[in-house]
mmCIF file of C-alpha atoms in Angstrom:
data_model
loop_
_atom_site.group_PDB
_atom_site.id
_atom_site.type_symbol
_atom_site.label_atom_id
_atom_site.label_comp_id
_atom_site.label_asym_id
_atom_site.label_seq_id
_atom_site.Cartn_x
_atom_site.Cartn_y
_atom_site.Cartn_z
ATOM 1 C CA UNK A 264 187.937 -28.927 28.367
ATOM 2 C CA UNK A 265 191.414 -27.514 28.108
ATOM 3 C CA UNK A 266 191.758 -27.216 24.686
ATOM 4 C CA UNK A 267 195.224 -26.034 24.462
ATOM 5 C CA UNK A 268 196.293 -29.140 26.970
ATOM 6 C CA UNK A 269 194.823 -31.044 23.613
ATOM 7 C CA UNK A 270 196.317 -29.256 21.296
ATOM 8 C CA UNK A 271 199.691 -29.784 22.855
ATOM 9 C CA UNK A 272 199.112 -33.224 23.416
ATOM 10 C CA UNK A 273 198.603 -33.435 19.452
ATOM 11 C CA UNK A 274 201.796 -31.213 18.678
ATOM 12 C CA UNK A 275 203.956 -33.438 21.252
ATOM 13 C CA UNK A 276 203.026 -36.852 19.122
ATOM 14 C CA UNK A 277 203.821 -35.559 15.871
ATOM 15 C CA UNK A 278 207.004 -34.189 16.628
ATOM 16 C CA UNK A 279 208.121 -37.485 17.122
ATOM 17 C CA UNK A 280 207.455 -38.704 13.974
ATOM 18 C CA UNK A 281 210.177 -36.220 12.776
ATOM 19 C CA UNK A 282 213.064 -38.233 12.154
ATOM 20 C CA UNK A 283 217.173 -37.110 11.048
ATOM 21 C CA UNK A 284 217.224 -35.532 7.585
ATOM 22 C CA UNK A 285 213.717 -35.077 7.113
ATOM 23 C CA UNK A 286 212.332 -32.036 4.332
ATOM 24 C CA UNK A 287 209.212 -31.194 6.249
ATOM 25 C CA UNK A 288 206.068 -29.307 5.788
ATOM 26 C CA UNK A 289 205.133 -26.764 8.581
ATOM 27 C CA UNK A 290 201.672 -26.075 8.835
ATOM 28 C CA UNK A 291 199.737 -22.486 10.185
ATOM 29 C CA UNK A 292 197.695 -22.483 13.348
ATOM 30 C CA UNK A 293 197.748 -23.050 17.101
ATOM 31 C CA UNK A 294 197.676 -26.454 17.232
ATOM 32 C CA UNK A 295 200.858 -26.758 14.649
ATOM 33 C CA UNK A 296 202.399 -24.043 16.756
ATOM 34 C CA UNK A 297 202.779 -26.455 19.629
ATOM 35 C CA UNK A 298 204.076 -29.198 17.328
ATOM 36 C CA UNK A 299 206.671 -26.604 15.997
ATOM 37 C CA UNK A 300 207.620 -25.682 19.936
ATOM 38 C CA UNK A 301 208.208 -29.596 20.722
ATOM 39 C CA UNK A 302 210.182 -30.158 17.233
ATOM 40 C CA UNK A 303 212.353 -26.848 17.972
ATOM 41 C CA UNK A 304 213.050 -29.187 21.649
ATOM 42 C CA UNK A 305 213.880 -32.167 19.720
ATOM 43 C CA UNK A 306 216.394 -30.120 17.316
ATOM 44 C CA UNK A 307 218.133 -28.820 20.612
ATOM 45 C CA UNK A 308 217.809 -32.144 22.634
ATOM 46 C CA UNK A 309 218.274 -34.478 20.133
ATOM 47 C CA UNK A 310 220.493 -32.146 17.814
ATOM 48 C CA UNK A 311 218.348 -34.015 14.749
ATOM 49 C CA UNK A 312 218.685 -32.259 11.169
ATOM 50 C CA UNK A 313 215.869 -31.211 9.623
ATOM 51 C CA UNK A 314 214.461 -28.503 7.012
ATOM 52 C CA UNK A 315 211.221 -27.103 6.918
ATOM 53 C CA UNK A 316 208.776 -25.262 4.041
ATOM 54 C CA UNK A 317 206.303 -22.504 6.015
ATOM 55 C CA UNK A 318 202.711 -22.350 4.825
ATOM 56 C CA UNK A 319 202.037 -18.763 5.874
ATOM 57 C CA UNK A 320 203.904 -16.034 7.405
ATOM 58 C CA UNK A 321 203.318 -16.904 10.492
ATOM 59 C CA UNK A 322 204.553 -19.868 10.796
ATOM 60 C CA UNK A 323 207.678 -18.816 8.649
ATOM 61 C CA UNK A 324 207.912 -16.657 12.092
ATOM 62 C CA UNK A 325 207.243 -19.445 14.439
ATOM 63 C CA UNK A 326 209.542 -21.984 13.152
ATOM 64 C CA UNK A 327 212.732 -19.311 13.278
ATOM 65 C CA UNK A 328 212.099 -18.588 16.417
ATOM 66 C CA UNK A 329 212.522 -22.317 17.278
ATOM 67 C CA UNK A 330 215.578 -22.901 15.440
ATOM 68 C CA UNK A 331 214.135 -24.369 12.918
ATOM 69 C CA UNK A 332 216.099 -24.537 9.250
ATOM 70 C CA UNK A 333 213.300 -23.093 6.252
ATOM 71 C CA UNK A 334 213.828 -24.282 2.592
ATOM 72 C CA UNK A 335 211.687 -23.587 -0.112
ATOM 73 C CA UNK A 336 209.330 -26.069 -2.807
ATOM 74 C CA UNK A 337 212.008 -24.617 -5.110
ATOM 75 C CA UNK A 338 215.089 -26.629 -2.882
ATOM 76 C CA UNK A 339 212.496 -29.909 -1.912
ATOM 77 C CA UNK A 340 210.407 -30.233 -4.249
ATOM 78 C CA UNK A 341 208.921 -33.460 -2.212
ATOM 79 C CA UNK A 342 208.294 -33.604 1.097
ATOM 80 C CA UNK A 343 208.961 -36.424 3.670
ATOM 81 C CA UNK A 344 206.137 -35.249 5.884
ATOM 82 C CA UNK A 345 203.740 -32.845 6.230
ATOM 83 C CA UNK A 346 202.319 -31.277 9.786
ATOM 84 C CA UNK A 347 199.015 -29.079 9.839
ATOM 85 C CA UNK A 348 195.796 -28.861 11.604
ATOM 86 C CA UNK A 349 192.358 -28.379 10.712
ATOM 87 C CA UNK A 350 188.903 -26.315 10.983
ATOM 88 C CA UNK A 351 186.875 -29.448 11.413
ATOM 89 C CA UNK A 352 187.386 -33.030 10.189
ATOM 90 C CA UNK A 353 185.314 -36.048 9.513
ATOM 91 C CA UNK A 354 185.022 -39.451 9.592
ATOM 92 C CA UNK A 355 186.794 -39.991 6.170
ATOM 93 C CA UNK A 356 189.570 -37.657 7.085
ATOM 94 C CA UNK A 357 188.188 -35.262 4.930
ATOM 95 C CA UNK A 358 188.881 -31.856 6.369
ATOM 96 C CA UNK A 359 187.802 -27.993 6.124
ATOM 97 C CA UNK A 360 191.114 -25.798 6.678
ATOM 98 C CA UNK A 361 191.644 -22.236 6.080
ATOM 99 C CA UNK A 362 190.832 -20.406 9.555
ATOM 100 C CA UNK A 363 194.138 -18.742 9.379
ATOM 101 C CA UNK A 364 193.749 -17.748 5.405
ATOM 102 C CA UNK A 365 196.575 -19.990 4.692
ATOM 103 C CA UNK A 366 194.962 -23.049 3.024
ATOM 104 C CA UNK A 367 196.566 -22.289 -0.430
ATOM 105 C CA UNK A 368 199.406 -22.786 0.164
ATOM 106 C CA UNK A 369 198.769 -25.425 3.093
ATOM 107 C CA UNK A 370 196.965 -27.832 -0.045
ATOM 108 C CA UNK A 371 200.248 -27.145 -1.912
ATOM 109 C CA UNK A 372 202.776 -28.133 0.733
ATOM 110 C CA UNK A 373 199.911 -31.222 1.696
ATOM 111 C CA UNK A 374 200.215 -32.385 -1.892
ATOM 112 C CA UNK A 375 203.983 -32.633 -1.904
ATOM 113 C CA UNK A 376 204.242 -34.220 1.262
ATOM 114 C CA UNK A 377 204.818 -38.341 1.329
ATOM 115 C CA UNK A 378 202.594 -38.072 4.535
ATOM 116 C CA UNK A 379 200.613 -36.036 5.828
ATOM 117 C CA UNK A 380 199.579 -35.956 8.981
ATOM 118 C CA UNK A 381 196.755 -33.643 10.527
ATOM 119 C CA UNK A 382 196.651 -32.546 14.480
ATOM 120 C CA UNK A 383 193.630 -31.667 16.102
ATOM 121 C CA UNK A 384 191.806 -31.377 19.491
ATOM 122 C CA UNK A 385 188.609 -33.282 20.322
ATOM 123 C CA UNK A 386 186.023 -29.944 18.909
ATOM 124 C CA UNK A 387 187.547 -30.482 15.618
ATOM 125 C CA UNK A 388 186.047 -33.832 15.251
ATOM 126 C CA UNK A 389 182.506 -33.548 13.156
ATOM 127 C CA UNK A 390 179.567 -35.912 11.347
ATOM 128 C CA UNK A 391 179.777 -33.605 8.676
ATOM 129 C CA UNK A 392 182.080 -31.027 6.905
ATOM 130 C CA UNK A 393 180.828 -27.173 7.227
ATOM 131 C CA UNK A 394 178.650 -27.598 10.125
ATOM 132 C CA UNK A 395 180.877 -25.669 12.321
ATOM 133 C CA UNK A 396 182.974 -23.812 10.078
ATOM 134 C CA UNK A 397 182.533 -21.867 7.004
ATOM 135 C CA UNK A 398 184.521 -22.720 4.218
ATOM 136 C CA UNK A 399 186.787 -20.314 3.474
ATOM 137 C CA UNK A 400 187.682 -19.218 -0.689
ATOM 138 C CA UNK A 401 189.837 -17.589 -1.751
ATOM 139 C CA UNK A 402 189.520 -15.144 -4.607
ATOM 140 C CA UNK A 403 190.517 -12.263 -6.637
ATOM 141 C CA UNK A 404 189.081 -9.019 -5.586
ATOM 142 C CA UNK A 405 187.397 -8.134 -9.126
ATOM 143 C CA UNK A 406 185.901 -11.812 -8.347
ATOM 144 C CA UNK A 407 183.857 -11.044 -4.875
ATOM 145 C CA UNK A 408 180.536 -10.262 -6.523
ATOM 146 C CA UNK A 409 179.972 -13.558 -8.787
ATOM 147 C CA UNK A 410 181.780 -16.161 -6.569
ATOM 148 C CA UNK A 411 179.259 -15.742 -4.067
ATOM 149 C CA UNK A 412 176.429 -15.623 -6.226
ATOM 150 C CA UNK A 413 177.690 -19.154 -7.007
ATOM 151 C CA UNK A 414 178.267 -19.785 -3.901
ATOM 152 C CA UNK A 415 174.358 -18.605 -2.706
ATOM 153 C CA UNK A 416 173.228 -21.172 -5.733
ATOM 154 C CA UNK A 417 175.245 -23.980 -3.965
ATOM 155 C CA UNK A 418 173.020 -23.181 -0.308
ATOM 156 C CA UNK A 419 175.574 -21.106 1.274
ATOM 157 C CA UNK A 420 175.666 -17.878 2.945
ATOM 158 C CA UNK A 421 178.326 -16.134 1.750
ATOM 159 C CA UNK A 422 180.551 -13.090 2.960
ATOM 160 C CA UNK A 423 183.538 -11.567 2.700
ATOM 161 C CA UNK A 424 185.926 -11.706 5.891
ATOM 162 C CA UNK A 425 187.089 -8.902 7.626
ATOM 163 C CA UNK A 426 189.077 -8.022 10.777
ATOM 164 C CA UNK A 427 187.957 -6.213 13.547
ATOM 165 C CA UNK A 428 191.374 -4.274 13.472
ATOM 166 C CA UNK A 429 191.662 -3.945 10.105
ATOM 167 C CA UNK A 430 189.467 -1.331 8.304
ATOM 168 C CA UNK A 431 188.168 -3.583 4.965
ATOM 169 C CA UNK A 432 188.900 -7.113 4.199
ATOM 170 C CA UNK A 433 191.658 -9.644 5.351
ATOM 171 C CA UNK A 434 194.177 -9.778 2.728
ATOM 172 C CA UNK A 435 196.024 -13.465 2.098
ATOM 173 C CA UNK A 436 199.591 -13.785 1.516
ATOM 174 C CA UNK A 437 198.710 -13.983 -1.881
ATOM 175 C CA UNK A 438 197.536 -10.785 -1.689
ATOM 176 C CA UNK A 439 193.719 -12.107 -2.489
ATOM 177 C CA UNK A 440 190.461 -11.798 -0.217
ATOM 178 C CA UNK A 441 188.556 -14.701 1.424
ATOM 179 C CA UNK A 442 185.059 -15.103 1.062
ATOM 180 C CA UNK A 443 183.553 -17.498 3.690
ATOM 181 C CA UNK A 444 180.816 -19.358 3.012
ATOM 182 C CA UNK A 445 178.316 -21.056 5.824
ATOM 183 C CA UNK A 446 176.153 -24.031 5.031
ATOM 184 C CA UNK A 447 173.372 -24.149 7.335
ATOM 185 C CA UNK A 448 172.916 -27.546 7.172
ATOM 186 C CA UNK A 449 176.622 -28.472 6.558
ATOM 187 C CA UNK A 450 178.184 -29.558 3.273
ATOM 188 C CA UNK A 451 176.294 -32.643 1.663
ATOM 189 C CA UNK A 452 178.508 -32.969 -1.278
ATOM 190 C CA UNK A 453 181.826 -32.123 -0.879
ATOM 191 C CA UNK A 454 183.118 -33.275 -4.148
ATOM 192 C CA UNK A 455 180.709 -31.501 -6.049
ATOM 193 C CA UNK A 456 181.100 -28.425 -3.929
ATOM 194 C CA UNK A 457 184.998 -29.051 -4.833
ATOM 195 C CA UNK A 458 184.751 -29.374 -8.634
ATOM 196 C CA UNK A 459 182.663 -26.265 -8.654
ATOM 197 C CA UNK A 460 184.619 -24.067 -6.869
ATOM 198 C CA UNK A 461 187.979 -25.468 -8.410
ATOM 199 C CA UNK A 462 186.337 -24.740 -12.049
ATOM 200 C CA UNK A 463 185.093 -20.634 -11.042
ATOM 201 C CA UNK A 464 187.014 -18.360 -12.508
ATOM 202 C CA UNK A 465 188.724 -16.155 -10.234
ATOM 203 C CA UNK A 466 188.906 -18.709 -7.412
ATOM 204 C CA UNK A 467 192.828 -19.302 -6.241
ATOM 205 C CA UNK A 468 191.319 -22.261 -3.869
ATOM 206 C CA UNK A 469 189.232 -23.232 -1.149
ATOM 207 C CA UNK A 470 189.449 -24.846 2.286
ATOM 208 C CA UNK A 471 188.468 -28.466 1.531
ATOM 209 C CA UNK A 472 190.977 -30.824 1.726
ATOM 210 C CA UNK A 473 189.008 -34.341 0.952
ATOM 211 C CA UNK A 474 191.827 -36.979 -0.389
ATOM 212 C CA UNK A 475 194.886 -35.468 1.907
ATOM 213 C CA UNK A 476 195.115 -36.905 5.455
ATOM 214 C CA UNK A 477 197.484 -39.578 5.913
ATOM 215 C CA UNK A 478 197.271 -39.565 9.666
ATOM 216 C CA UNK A 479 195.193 -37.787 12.307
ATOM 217 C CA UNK A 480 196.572 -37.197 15.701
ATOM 218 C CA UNK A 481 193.289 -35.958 18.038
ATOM 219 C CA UNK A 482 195.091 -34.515 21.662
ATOM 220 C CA UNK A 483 193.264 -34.690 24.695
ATOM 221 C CA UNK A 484 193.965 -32.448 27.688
ATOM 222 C CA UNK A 485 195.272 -35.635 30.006
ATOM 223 C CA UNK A 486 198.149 -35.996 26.954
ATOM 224 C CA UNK A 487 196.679 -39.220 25.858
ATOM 225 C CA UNK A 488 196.097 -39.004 21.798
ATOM 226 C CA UNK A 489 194.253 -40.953 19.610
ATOM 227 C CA UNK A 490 195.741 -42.125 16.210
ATOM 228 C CA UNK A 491 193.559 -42.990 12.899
ATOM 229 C CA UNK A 492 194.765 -43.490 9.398
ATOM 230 C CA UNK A 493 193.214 -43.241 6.142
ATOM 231 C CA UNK A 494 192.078 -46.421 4.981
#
């Protein structure tokens, strides 16, 4: 499959539901990249006015070098819409994000957002959450040792990411570390999973996102795309 074929497909569809005047979220990753390039098209084509909050560096990058007006939370507090992808997603909409180390800030932007829609391509889709991905969490250095104790007591195999051209650990734009953790079998309860992790000292946050998705817009390589919404 031509996965970036989907993932433009995806990007293509939700820059049209950018509309004139519109405070928007920009999300991190490949498949957001694409929607950036098509909105960057629109703002040229359709000379459309819009402003948009970056969730990472990156895509603080990306979106200038389409043109693309950046604000912060501290101009638009709330959002009109909100465009990111995902790690994996279920049948409930109920996602894993953090790939790209930017899900902190990604959950912020989600939660301001009116609407928030998610882009994907096909591999994305999963039964269940963590059976593809790790989960990724976030966490103060000093923190390492006894978050993943707690997160070997919760079934996981934990460890710390690194990059291969990096010599020690990736470093957020928080300036924190990011522990991964894979479930072998998957994640059976994401809400407790949640509430634990958001109660651990020394956690910032973690990759699931289980109440966010407004919208998912699933890309497939012939452009066609498949809508759902939350129910």
């Amino acid at each position: 499959m031509d996965r970036d074929a989907a993932k433009q497909a995806a990007g293509e569809a939700a820059a049209q539901l950018v509309r004139d005047g519109m405070c928007l979220g920009l999300g991190t990753g490949s498949t957001t990249a694409h929607a950036l390039d098509a909105l960057g098209r629109r703002i040229r084509k359709d000379e459309i006015s819009v402003r948009g909050v970056p969730t990472s560096f990156g895509s603080e990058r990306r979106a200038r070098a389409c043109n693309i007006p950046l604000i912060s939370l501290d101009d638009a507090p709330t959002l009109d819409l909100a465009l990111d992808g995902a790690d994996e997603v279920d049948q409930a909409l109920r996602l894993i994000k953090g790939g790209g180390g930017a899900h902190a800030r990604e959950k912020v932007v989600a939660h301001q957002a009116e609407r928030f829609v998610v882009l994907a391509d096909p591999t994305k889709q999963v039964d269940r959450l963590g059976t593809r991905a790790p989960l990724p969490v976030e966490v103060l250095p000093m923190a390492v040792t006894p978050v993943a104790h707690a997160l070997e007591e919760a079934g996981a195999t934990p460890e710390l990411r690194s990059a291969d051209a990096k010599d020690g650990p990736v470093v957020t734009d928080q300036g924190l570390w990011i522990v991964d953790a894979y479930f072998p079998d998957g994640i059976t309860s994401p809400n407790e999973l949640d509430q634990l992790l958001c109660s651990r000292p020394g956690v910032l946050d973690h990759g699931l996102f289980l109440e966010a998705t407004d919208d998912l817009l699933v890309g497939y390589p012939d452009g066609s795309v498949d809508r759902r919404s939350a129910s």
